[in-house]
mmCIF file of C-alpha atoms in Angstrom:
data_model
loop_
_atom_site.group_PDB
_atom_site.id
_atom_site.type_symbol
_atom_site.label_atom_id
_atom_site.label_comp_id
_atom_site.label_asym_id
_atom_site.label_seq_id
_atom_site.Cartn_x
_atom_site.Cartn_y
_atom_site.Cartn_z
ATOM 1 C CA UNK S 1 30.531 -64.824 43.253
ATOM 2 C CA UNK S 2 33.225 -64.783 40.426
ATOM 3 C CA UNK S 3 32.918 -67.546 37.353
ATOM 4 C CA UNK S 4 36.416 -66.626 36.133
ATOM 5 C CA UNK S 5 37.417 -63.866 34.336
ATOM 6 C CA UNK S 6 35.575 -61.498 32.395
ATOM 7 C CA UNK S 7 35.795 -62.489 28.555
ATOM 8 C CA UNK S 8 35.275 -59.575 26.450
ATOM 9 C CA UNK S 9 34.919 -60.387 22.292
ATOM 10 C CA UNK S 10 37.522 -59.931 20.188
ATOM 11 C CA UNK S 11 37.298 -56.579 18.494
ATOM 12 C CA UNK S 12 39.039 -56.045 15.067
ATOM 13 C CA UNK S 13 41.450 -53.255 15.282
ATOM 14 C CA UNK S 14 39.804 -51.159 12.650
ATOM 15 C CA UNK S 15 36.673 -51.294 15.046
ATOM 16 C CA UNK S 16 38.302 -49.951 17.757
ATOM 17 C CA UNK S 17 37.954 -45.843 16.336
ATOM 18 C CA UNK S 18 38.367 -42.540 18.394
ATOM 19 C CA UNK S 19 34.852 -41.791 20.268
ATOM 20 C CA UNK S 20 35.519 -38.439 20.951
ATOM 21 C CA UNK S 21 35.572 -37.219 17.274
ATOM 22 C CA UNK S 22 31.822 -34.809 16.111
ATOM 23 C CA UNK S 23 30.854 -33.626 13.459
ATOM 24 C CA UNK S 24 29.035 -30.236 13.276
ATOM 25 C CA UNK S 25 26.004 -32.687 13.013
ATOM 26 C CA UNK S 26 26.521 -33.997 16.263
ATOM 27 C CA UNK S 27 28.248 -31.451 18.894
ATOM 28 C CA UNK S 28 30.127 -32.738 21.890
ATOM 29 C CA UNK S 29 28.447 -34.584 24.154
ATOM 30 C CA UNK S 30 25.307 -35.822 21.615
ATOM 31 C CA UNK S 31 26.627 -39.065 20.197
ATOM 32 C CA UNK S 32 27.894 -40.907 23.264
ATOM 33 C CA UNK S 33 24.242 -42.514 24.037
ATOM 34 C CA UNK S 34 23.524 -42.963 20.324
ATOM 35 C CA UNK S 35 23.271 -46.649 19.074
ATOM 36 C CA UNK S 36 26.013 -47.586 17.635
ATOM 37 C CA UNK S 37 26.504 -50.354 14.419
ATOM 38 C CA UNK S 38 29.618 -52.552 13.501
ATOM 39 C CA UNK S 39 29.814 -52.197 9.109
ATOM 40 C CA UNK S 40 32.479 -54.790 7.763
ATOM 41 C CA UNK S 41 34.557 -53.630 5.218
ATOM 42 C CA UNK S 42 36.695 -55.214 2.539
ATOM 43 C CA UNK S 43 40.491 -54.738 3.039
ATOM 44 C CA UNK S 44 40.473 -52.481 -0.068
ATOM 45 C CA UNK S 45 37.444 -50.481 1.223
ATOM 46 C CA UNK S 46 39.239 -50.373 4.347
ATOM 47 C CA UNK S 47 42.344 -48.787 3.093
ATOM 48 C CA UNK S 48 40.648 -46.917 1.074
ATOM 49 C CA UNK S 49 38.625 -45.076 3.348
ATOM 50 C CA UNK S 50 41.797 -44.661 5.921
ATOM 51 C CA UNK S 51 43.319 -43.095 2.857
ATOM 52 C CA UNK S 52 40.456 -40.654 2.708
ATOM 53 C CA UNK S 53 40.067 -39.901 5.894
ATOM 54 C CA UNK S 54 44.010 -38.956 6.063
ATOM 55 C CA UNK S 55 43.676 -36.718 3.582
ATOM 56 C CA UNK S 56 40.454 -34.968 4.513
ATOM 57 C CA UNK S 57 42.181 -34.521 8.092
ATOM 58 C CA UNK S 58 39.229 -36.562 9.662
ATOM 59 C CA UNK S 59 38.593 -39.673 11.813
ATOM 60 C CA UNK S 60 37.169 -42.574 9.972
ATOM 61 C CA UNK S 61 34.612 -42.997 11.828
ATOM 62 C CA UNK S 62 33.563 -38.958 10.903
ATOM 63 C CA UNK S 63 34.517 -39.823 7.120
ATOM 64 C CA UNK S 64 31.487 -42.682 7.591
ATOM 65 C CA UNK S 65 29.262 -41.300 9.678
ATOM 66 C CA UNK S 66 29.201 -37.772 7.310
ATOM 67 C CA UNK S 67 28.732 -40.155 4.320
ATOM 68 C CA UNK S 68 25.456 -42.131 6.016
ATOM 69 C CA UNK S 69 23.856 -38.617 6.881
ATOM 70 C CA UNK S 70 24.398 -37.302 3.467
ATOM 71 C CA UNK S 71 22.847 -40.465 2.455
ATOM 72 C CA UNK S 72 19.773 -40.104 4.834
ATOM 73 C CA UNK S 73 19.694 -35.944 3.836
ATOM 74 C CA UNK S 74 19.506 -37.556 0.398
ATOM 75 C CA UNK S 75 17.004 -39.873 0.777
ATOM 76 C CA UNK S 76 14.926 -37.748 2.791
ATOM 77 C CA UNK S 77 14.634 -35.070 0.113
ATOM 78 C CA UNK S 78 14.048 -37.586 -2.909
ATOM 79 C CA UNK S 79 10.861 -38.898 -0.735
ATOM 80 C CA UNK S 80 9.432 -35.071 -0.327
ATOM 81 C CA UNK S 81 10.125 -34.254 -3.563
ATOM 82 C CA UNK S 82 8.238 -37.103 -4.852
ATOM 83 C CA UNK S 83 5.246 -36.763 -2.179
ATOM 84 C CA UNK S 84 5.419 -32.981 -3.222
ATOM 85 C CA UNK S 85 5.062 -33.640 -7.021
ATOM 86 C CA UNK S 86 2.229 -36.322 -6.261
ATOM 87 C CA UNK S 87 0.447 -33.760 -4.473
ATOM 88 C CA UNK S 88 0.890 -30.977 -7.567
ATOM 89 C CA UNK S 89 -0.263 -33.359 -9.975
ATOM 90 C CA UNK S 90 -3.244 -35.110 -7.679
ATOM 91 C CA UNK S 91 -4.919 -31.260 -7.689
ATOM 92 C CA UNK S 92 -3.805 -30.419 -11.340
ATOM 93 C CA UNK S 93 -5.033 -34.021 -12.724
ATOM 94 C CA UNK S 94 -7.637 -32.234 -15.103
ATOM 95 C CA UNK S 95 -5.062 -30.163 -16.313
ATOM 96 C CA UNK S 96 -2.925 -32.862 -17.361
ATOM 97 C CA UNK S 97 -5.469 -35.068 -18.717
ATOM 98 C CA UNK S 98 -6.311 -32.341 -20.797
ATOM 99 C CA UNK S 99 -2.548 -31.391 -21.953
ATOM 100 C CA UNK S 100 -1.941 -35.239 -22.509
ATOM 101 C CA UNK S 101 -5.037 -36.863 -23.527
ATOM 102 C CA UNK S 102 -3.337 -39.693 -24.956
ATOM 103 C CA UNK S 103 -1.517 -40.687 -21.680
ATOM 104 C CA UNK S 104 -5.294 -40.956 -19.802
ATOM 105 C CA UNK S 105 -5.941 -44.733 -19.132
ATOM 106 C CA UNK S 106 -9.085 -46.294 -21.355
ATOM 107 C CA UNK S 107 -12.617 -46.456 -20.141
ATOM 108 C CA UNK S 108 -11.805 -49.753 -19.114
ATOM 109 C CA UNK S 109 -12.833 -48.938 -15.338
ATOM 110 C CA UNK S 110 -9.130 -48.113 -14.924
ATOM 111 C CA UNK S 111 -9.097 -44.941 -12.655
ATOM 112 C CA UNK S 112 -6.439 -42.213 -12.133
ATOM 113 C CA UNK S 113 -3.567 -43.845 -10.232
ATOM 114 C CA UNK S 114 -2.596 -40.386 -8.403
#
C-alpha cells in the first residue's frame, strides 16, 4: 500500500561528503557500519575547513574525522597519564609527606586525598 511518495529530509549540501574516503585509521571497508553524526558549522568554519582540506589533498570529512581521533588519542593519554601519576604518588605518599611537610593537611581529621 503506497501513502505517496517517499519524502526524504532535506540534506545541506556540505552534508552530503564522499563515503568512500579512509584514513589509515579506518581501512576500506571499516567505517561503512560506523554511526555516523551531523556537526553544524559556521559559514566561516565551513570555508575554512574546505580550504584545508584542499590544500592537505584530503576529503573533509577525513580532515574532521583525523581531527576528532587526535582529539580522543589526546584525551585518552591525558586520563592515563593522570591515573598513572595518582598511582606513583598513592605508593610514594610517605615520601612526599616527608619531602613537603608543609603541603600535609592539619590534624584536623583531614586524610590524604590520593
Amino acid at each position: 500500500m503506497s501513502c505517496g511518495p517517499v519524502r526524504r529530509p532535506l540534506v545541506p549540501v556540505y552534508i552530503t561528503l564522499d563515503l568512500h574516503v579512509f584514513t589509515r585509521e579506518y581501512p576500506s571497508g571499516t567505517v561503512r557500519s560506523m554511526p555516523a553524526l551531523n556537526v553544524e558549522f559556521s559559514d566561516r568554519e565551513l570555508e575554512d575547513l574546505r580550504q584545508i582540506a584542499k590544500e592537505r589533498g584530503t576529503s573533509m570529512k577525513a580532515l574532521v574525522r583525523e581531527a576528532a581521533a587526535a582529539d580522543i588519542a589526546r584525551h585518552r593519554a591525558l586520563q592515563e597519564g593522570a591515573e598513572a601519576f595518582r598511582r606513583f604518588f598513592a605508593s610514594h605518599a610517605d615520601e612526599f609527606a616527608a619531602a613537603f611537610p608543609d603541603d600535609e593537611p592539619s590534624a584536623k581529621g583531614e586524610g590524604r586525598a590520593a
